[in-house]
Tab-separated table of C-alpha atoms and ligand atoms in Angstrom:
chain	number	residue	atom	x	y	z
A	26	MET	CA	178.262	-150.211	-24.169
A	27	THR	CA	180.119	-151.259	-21.087
A	28	GLY	CA	179.411	-153.009	-17.817
A	29	PRO	CA	178.604	-156.523	-16.765
A	30	GLU	CA	175.006	-156.370	-18.104
A	31	HIS	CA	176.357	-156.314	-21.631
A	32	THR	CA	178.917	-159.043	-21.274
A	33	ARG	CA	176.617	-161.668	-19.729
A	34	PRO	CA	174.672	-163.629	-22.361
A	35	VAL	CA	171.004	-162.756	-21.966
A	36	VAL	CA	168.769	-165.360	-20.351
A	37	GLY	CA	165.065	-164.540	-20.098
A	38	ARG	CA	162.248	-166.705	-18.860
A	39	PHE	CA	158.593	-167.575	-19.032
A	40	ALA	CA	157.361	-168.217	-15.484
A	41	PRO	CA	153.667	-169.043	-15.765
A	42	SER	CA	151.528	-170.370	-12.929
A	43	PRO	CA	149.416	-172.910	-14.786
A	44	SER	CA	146.202	-172.802	-12.779
A	45	GLY	CA	144.142	-172.684	-15.963
A	46	ARG	CA	144.445	-172.096	-19.675
A	47	LEU	CA	146.788	-169.324	-20.873
A	48	HIS	CA	144.936	-166.026	-21.420
A	49	LEU	CA	145.839	-162.863	-23.277
A	50	GLY	CA	147.397	-161.182	-20.245
A	51	ASN	CA	149.996	-163.858	-19.587
A	52	LEU	CA	150.448	-164.432	-23.287
A	53	ALA	CA	151.415	-160.763	-23.698
A	54	CYS	CA	154.081	-161.191	-20.982
A	55	SER	CA	155.412	-164.321	-22.651
A	56	LEU	CA	155.556	-162.623	-26.050
A	57	VAL	CA	157.457	-159.583	-24.789
A	58	ALA	CA	159.786	-161.642	-22.557
A	59	TRP	CA	160.595	-163.791	-25.584
A	60	LEU	CA	161.094	-160.830	-27.951
A	61	SER	CA	163.224	-158.960	-25.424
A	62	ALA	CA	165.583	-161.918	-24.937
A	63	LYS	CA	165.640	-162.997	-28.599
A	64	SER	CA	166.287	-159.453	-29.855
A	65	LYS	CA	169.524	-159.542	-27.818
A	66	GLY	CA	170.477	-162.986	-29.089
A	67	GLY	CA	169.437	-164.496	-25.752
A	68	ARG	CA	167.878	-167.715	-24.526
A	69	ILE	CA	164.510	-168.381	-22.888
A	70	ILE	CA	163.836	-170.762	-20.029
A	71	LEU	CA	160.380	-172.127	-19.249
A	72	ARG	CA	159.807	-172.486	-15.514
A	73	ILE	CA	156.500	-173.867	-14.339
A	74	GLU	CA	155.411	-172.014	-11.184
A	75	ASP	CA	153.220	-174.746	-9.757
A	76	LEU	CA	154.065	-174.170	-6.089
A	77	ASP	CA	150.413	-174.614	-5.310
A	78	LYS	CA	150.179	-178.198	-6.492
A	79	ALA	CA	146.451	-178.524	-5.948
A	80	ARG	CA	145.660	-175.517	-8.143
A	81	CYS	CA	148.223	-176.342	-10.821
A	82	PRO	CA	147.837	-179.929	-12.035
A	83	ARG	CA	150.422	-181.075	-14.568
A	84	ARG	CA	147.877	-181.252	-17.385
A	85	TYR	CA	147.593	-177.430	-17.308
A	86	ALA	CA	151.376	-177.110	-17.612
A	87	ASP	CA	151.373	-179.547	-20.521
A	88	GLN	CA	148.572	-177.638	-22.226
A	89	LEU	CA	150.464	-174.402	-21.694
A	90	GLU	CA	153.524	-175.838	-23.435
A	91	GLU	CA	151.361	-176.911	-26.306
A	92	ASP	CA	149.833	-173.417	-26.586
A	93	LEU	CA	153.208	-171.635	-26.442
A	94	ALA	CA	154.678	-173.937	-29.079
A	95	TRP	CA	151.614	-173.465	-31.318
A	96	LEU	CA	152.144	-169.698	-31.038
A	97	GLY	CA	155.794	-170.054	-32.071
A	98	LEU	CA	157.081	-168.970	-28.656
A	99	LEU	CA	159.633	-171.739	-28.321
A	100	TRP	CA	161.890	-171.975	-25.299
A	101	ASP	CA	165.453	-173.227	-25.213
A	102	GLU	CA	165.352	-175.029	-21.896
A	103	GLY	CA	162.913	-176.035	-19.194
A	104	GLY	CA	159.429	-177.419	-18.803
A	105	SER	CA	159.174	-180.957	-20.139
A	106	LEU	CA	162.166	-180.210	-22.413
A	107	GLY	CA	164.451	-180.241	-19.359
A	108	GLY	CA	167.998	-178.887	-19.426
A	109	PRO	CA	171.026	-178.249	-17.233
A	110	SER	CA	169.384	-176.107	-14.522
A	111	GLY	CA	166.442	-178.271	-13.548
A	112	PRO	CA	164.155	-178.958	-11.857
A	113	TYR	CA	161.993	-176.574	-13.875
A	114	TYR	CA	158.769	-177.332	-11.998
A	115	GLN	CA	158.548	-175.490	-8.691
A	116	SER	CA	156.509	-178.370	-7.284
A	117	GLU	CA	159.736	-180.417	-7.385
A	118	CYS	CA	161.985	-177.888	-5.664
A	119	ASP	CA	161.095	-178.126	-1.978
A	120	ASP	CA	164.602	-179.238	-0.981
A	121	ILE	CA	166.169	-176.366	-2.880
A	122	TYR	CA	163.886	-173.770	-1.273
A	123	THR	CA	164.484	-175.329	2.142
A	124	GLN	CA	168.223	-174.642	1.854
A	125	SER	CA	167.674	-170.922	1.239
A	126	TYR	CA	164.948	-170.764	3.855
A	127	ASN	CA	167.345	-172.284	6.394
A	128	LYS	CA	169.931	-169.613	5.555
A	129	LEU	CA	167.387	-166.904	6.306
A	130	GLN	CA	166.495	-168.622	9.551
A	131	GLU	CA	170.159	-168.663	10.527
A	132	LEU	CA	170.152	-164.878	10.091
A	133	HIS	CA	167.384	-164.767	12.763
A	134	LEU	CA	165.105	-162.907	10.377
A	135	VAL	CA	162.300	-165.468	10.172
A	136	TYR	CA	159.504	-165.736	12.722
A	137	PRO	CA	156.226	-167.619	13.043
A	138	CYS	CA	153.028	-165.713	12.432
A	139	PHE	CA	149.743	-166.940	13.865
A	140	CYS	CA	147.513	-164.205	12.435
A	141	SER	CA	144.681	-165.309	10.203
A	142	ARG	CA	143.777	-163.402	7.075
A	143	ALA	CA	140.455	-162.465	8.672
A	144	GLN	CA	142.224	-161.072	11.774
A	145	LEU	CA	144.543	-158.979	9.646
A	146	HIS	CA	141.728	-157.509	7.617
A	147	ALA	CA	139.652	-156.881	10.740
A	148	ALA	CA	142.591	-155.044	12.343
A	149	SER	CA	142.042	-152.392	9.636
A	150	ALA	CA	145.748	-152.309	8.929
A	151	PRO	CA	146.644	-150.160	5.897
A	152	HIS	CA	146.692	-151.895	2.527
A	153	ARG	CA	149.307	-152.054	-0.181
A	154	SER	CA	148.557	-151.042	-3.748
A	155	ASP	CA	147.871	-154.707	-4.609
A	156	GLY	CA	145.150	-154.915	-1.949
A	157	GLU	CA	147.161	-156.966	0.554
A	158	VAL	CA	147.413	-155.816	4.150
A	159	ILE	CA	150.638	-154.081	5.204
A	160	TYR	CA	151.568	-156.497	7.980
A	161	PRO	CA	151.664	-154.558	11.249
A	162	GLY	CA	154.202	-156.913	12.847
A	163	SER	CA	151.739	-158.360	15.371
A	164	CYS	CA	153.671	-161.619	15.864
A	165	ARG	CA	157.187	-160.160	15.561
A	166	GLY	CA	157.617	-159.609	19.252
A	167	LEU	CA	156.243	-162.905	20.593
A	168	SER	CA	158.498	-164.565	23.140
A	169	ALA	CA	159.662	-168.155	22.591
A	170	ALA	CA	157.211	-169.256	25.278
A	171	GLN	CA	154.316	-167.478	23.579
A	172	GLN	CA	155.269	-169.042	20.249
A	173	ILE	CA	155.238	-172.515	21.779
A	174	GLU	CA	151.900	-171.874	23.458
A	175	ARG	CA	150.236	-170.629	20.268
A	176	ALA	CA	151.684	-173.413	18.156
A	177	LYS	CA	149.691	-175.869	20.268
A	178	THR	CA	146.470	-174.744	18.626
A	179	LYS	CA	147.557	-173.250	15.314
A	180	GLN	CA	150.142	-174.121	12.703
A	181	PRO	CA	151.947	-170.826	11.979
A	182	ALA	CA	153.023	-169.297	8.674
A	183	GLN	CA	156.576	-167.905	8.573
A	184	ARG	CA	157.445	-164.289	7.848
A	185	LEU	CA	160.643	-162.464	7.028
A	186	MET	CA	161.555	-159.299	8.935
A	187	VAL	CA	162.086	-156.357	6.611
A	188	PRO	CA	164.269	-153.290	7.171
A	189	ASP	CA	163.081	-149.692	7.539
A	190	GLU	CA	165.156	-148.573	4.596
A	191	ILE	CA	164.532	-147.417	1.036
A	192	ILE	CA	165.304	-150.006	-1.633
A	193	ARG	CA	165.942	-148.425	-5.033
A	194	PHE	CA	166.145	-150.000	-8.467
A	195	THR	CA	165.721	-148.970	-12.063
A	196	ASP	CA	162.995	-150.790	-13.886
A	197	GLY	CA	163.869	-151.373	-17.532
A	198	HIS	CA	160.529	-149.925	-18.626
A	199	PHE	CA	159.199	-147.741	-15.818
A	200	GLY	CA	162.524	-146.214	-14.734
A	201	PRO	CA	163.551	-145.478	-11.129
A	202	VAL	CA	161.428	-147.124	-8.427
A	203	GLU	CA	161.848	-146.976	-4.676
A	204	GLU	CA	160.111	-148.754	-1.863
A	205	ASN	CA	160.505	-148.886	1.872
A	206	LEU	CA	159.558	-152.431	2.795
A	207	ALA	CA	158.779	-151.642	6.426
A	208	ARG	CA	156.433	-148.821	5.447
A	209	ASP	CA	154.992	-150.089	2.146
A	210	CYS	CA	154.817	-153.842	2.675
A	211	GLY	CA	155.649	-155.082	6.164
A	212	ASP	CA	157.221	-158.406	7.090
A	213	PHE	CA	156.203	-160.763	4.301
A	214	TYR	CA	155.441	-164.469	4.010
A	215	LEU	CA	158.232	-166.922	3.253
A	216	ARG	CA	156.166	-169.987	3.931
A	217	ARG	CA	152.481	-170.707	4.341
A	218	ALA	CA	151.072	-172.502	7.386
A	219	ASP	CA	150.701	-175.666	5.278
A	220	GLY	CA	154.445	-175.583	4.527
A	221	VAL	CA	154.225	-174.336	0.925
A	222	PHE	CA	157.025	-171.850	0.199
A	223	ALA	CA	156.000	-168.370	-0.866
A	224	TYR	CA	156.292	-167.137	-4.429
A	225	GLN	CA	158.758	-164.402	-3.366
A	226	LEU	CA	161.309	-166.895	-2.086
A	227	ALA	CA	160.831	-169.455	-4.859
A	228	VAL	CA	161.120	-166.948	-7.681
A	229	VAL	CA	164.380	-165.501	-6.346
A	230	VAL	CA	165.995	-168.870	-5.696
A	231	ASP	CA	164.951	-170.167	-9.128
A	232	ASP	CA	165.883	-167.121	-11.188
A	233	ALA	CA	169.304	-167.122	-9.512
A	234	ARG	CA	170.039	-170.849	-9.865
A	235	MET	CA	168.829	-170.852	-13.492
A	236	GLY	CA	171.135	-167.946	-14.383
A	237	VAL	CA	168.270	-165.673	-15.487
A	238	THR	CA	169.670	-162.247	-16.399
A	239	GLU	CA	166.449	-160.422	-17.258
A	240	VAL	CA	162.976	-160.709	-15.792
A	241	VAL	CA	160.108	-159.427	-17.931
A	242	ARG	CA	156.649	-159.668	-16.380
A	243	GLY	CA	153.417	-157.802	-15.735
A	244	ALA	CA	153.329	-154.514	-13.832
A	245	ASP	CA	151.233	-156.209	-11.147
A	246	LEU	CA	154.557	-157.635	-9.925
A	247	LEU	CA	156.441	-154.314	-9.906
A	248	SER	CA	155.687	-153.985	-6.196
A	249	SER	CA	157.186	-157.437	-5.525
A	250	THR	CA	160.560	-156.430	-6.896
A	251	ALA	CA	161.860	-154.644	-3.786
A	252	ARG	CA	161.015	-157.723	-1.684
A	253	GLN	CA	162.871	-159.895	-4.151
A	254	LEU	CA	165.915	-157.595	-4.227
A	255	TYR	CA	166.029	-157.773	-0.439
A	256	LEU	CA	166.044	-161.574	-0.658
A	257	TYR	CA	168.823	-161.510	-3.272
A	258	ARG	CA	170.869	-159.414	-0.869
A	259	LEU	CA	170.259	-161.635	2.157
A	260	LEU	CA	171.032	-164.792	0.198
A	261	GLY	CA	174.148	-163.308	-1.425
A	262	LEU	CA	172.780	-163.836	-4.951
A	263	THR	CA	173.171	-161.667	-8.063
A	264	PRO	CA	169.840	-160.149	-9.142
A	265	PRO	CA	168.719	-160.004	-12.772
A	266	THR	CA	167.464	-156.831	-14.426
A	267	PHE	CA	163.706	-156.246	-14.189
A	268	ALA	CA	161.359	-154.775	-16.781
A	269	HIS	CA	157.623	-154.649	-16.170
A	270	LEU	CA	154.892	-154.504	-18.756
A	271	PRO	CA	151.715	-152.452	-18.661
A	272	LEU	CA	148.716	-154.652	-17.955
A	273	LEU	CA	146.101	-155.541	-20.495
A	274	LEU	CA	142.593	-154.347	-19.668
A	275	ALA	CA	139.274	-155.395	-21.146
A	276	ALA	CA	137.569	-152.752	-23.294
A	277	ASP	CA	135.556	-151.686	-20.205
A	278	GLY	CA	138.738	-151.039	-18.200
A	279	ARG	CA	138.747	-154.191	-16.062
A	280	ARG	CA	141.934	-156.187	-15.718
A	281	LEU	CA	141.884	-159.314	-17.864
A	282	SER	CA	141.961	-162.472	-15.844
A	283	LYS	CA	141.435	-166.161	-16.205
A	284	ARG	CA	137.753	-165.494	-15.617
A	285	ASP	CA	137.539	-163.796	-19.001
A	286	GLY	CA	137.007	-167.106	-20.703
A	287	ASP	CA	136.624	-165.576	-24.129
A	288	GLN	CA	140.233	-164.376	-23.895
A	289	SER	CA	141.571	-167.823	-23.082
A	290	LEU	CA	143.684	-169.639	-25.617
A	291	GLU	CA	141.019	-172.268	-25.923
A	292	ASN	CA	138.567	-169.799	-27.405
A	293	LEU	CA	141.136	-167.745	-29.275
A	294	ARG	CA	142.544	-170.812	-30.993
A	295	ALA	CA	139.054	-171.737	-32.166
A	296	ARG	CA	138.755	-168.364	-33.885
A	297	TYR	CA	142.207	-167.281	-35.044
A	298	SER	CA	145.507	-168.523	-36.401
A	299	ALA	CA	148.632	-168.222	-34.249
A	300	ASP	CA	149.935	-165.370	-36.394
A	301	ALA	CA	146.603	-163.536	-36.139
A	302	ILE	CA	146.754	-163.663	-32.307
A	303	ILE	CA	150.405	-162.580	-32.187
A	304	GLY	CA	149.771	-159.774	-34.692
A	305	LYS	CA	146.813	-158.372	-32.739
A	306	LEU	CA	148.703	-158.541	-29.450
A	307	ALA	CA	151.779	-156.895	-30.994
A	308	PHE	CA	149.524	-154.107	-32.276
A	309	ALA	CA	147.926	-153.629	-28.824
A	310	TYR	CA	151.441	-153.288	-27.317
A	311	GLY	CA	152.612	-150.804	-29.950
A	312	LEU	CA	155.017	-153.278	-31.554
A	313	GLN	CA	153.495	-152.945	-35.006
A	314	PRO	CA	151.332	-150.174	-36.514
A	315	SER	CA	148.412	-152.384	-37.570
A	316	PRO	CA	146.873	-155.637	-36.285
A	317	GLU	CA	147.933	-157.653	-39.322
A	318	PRO	CA	148.971	-161.284	-38.706
A	319	ARG	CA	152.653	-161.707	-37.824
A	320	SER	CA	154.748	-164.592	-36.674
A	321	ALA	CA	156.488	-164.032	-33.339
A	322	ALA	CA	159.876	-164.549	-35.015
A	323	SER	CA	159.176	-161.804	-37.574
A	324	LEU	CA	158.849	-159.261	-34.752
A	325	ILE	CA	162.312	-159.855	-33.283
A	326	ASP	CA	164.307	-157.464	-35.475
A	327	SER	CA	162.058	-154.444	-34.946
A	328	PHE	CA	161.422	-155.103	-31.236
A	329	ASP	CA	162.055	-152.024	-29.124
A	330	TRP	CA	160.955	-151.438	-25.526
A	331	ALA	CA	160.496	-147.747	-26.383
A	332	LEU	CA	157.474	-148.645	-28.552
A	333	ILE	CA	155.563	-150.119	-25.599
A	334	PRO	CA	153.303	-147.692	-23.723
A	335	LYS	CA	153.721	-147.087	-19.991
A	336	ALA	CA	150.026	-146.868	-19.125
A	337	ASP	CA	147.806	-149.943	-18.885
A	338	ILE	CA	146.563	-151.046	-22.290
A	339	CYS	CA	142.844	-151.179	-23.011
A	340	LEU	CA	142.140	-153.803	-25.649
A	341	PRO	CA	140.462	-151.937	-28.509
A	342	ASP	CA	136.845	-153.009	-28.932
A	343	GLY	CA	136.551	-155.700	-31.561
A	344	LEU	CA	140.293	-156.440	-31.773
A	345	PHE	CA	139.750	-159.984	-30.513
B	499	LIG	N1	154.188	-167.024	-11.881
B	499	LIG	C1	153.841	-165.651	-11.938
B	499	LIG	C2	152.558	-165.453	-12.721
B	499	LIG	O1	152.156	-166.302	-13.465
B	499	LIG	C3	154.923	-164.796	-12.568
B	499	LIG	C4	156.085	-164.630	-11.679
B	499	LIG	C5	157.190	-163.764	-12.226
B	499	LIG	O2	157.240	-163.513	-13.436
B	499	LIG	O3	158.025	-163.365	-11.435
B	499	LIG	O4	151.922	-164.446	-12.604
């Protein structure tokens, strides 16, 4: 094999947002991210995506570390372990995000947006596949005077102007993807009205500064990738490769979420051993032919992306 992808040592990452206890959906992403990096002799970084400090108290991050370690999904750097590319908690990175945000401002691509969520929904603007409104650009054309006037009564969020151009990439699992940001997404948030930086900016800045070479995450974030590639380009950063995983659905077809308490690690740990959980999850993702207990490490040698289905995965009834 040739090319820069095969000469760079592989660095993968776990990037959980600890707003509650780990559940099967994010555990599946962690397992596959870990196996994908480890099967190439790579390293794994743990980055805590606690941008929203109020929703992500440190005790959830600590619990998450404890759960991952109990499952045998050990990371090489990050979280409370620290390492050379810290900080590893997004709640501590405001200064770092500010630098990149300032660069984007210098490009004259950032503008204040005074629209409320309710206004946007009421405007019956078209919606993206993830349910968010495609921003119609309402505040893009405000004059400086209008911006000053509106800022007297409302603290604005900040949006990034996007180009009317097709952004193409090859997803490591789903293959070629293309998206026109102007048509499919609209100008997107860089910063909330309360000053919190947006996930899209933080994730790009962090993956780049931590030297992440491959991003493995749920297919719900496939549609974020074009936005992130655009940010990599504007900031002059080298993007990683991206591979998205089919989502895990409850037996009745609903997406698993933190609300499915019975699928949280708290309840699973009360019922099963670590190897039993890993074995069942590996079976659901096609990584072993039966749900027998397996340690995460014992799955490294046989790991192959080609075994993982493309369609969302319905948890077989009675598996957990
Ligand atoms: N923090 C995000 C989540 O927990 C994942 C972000 C990413 O992998 O890019 O869903």
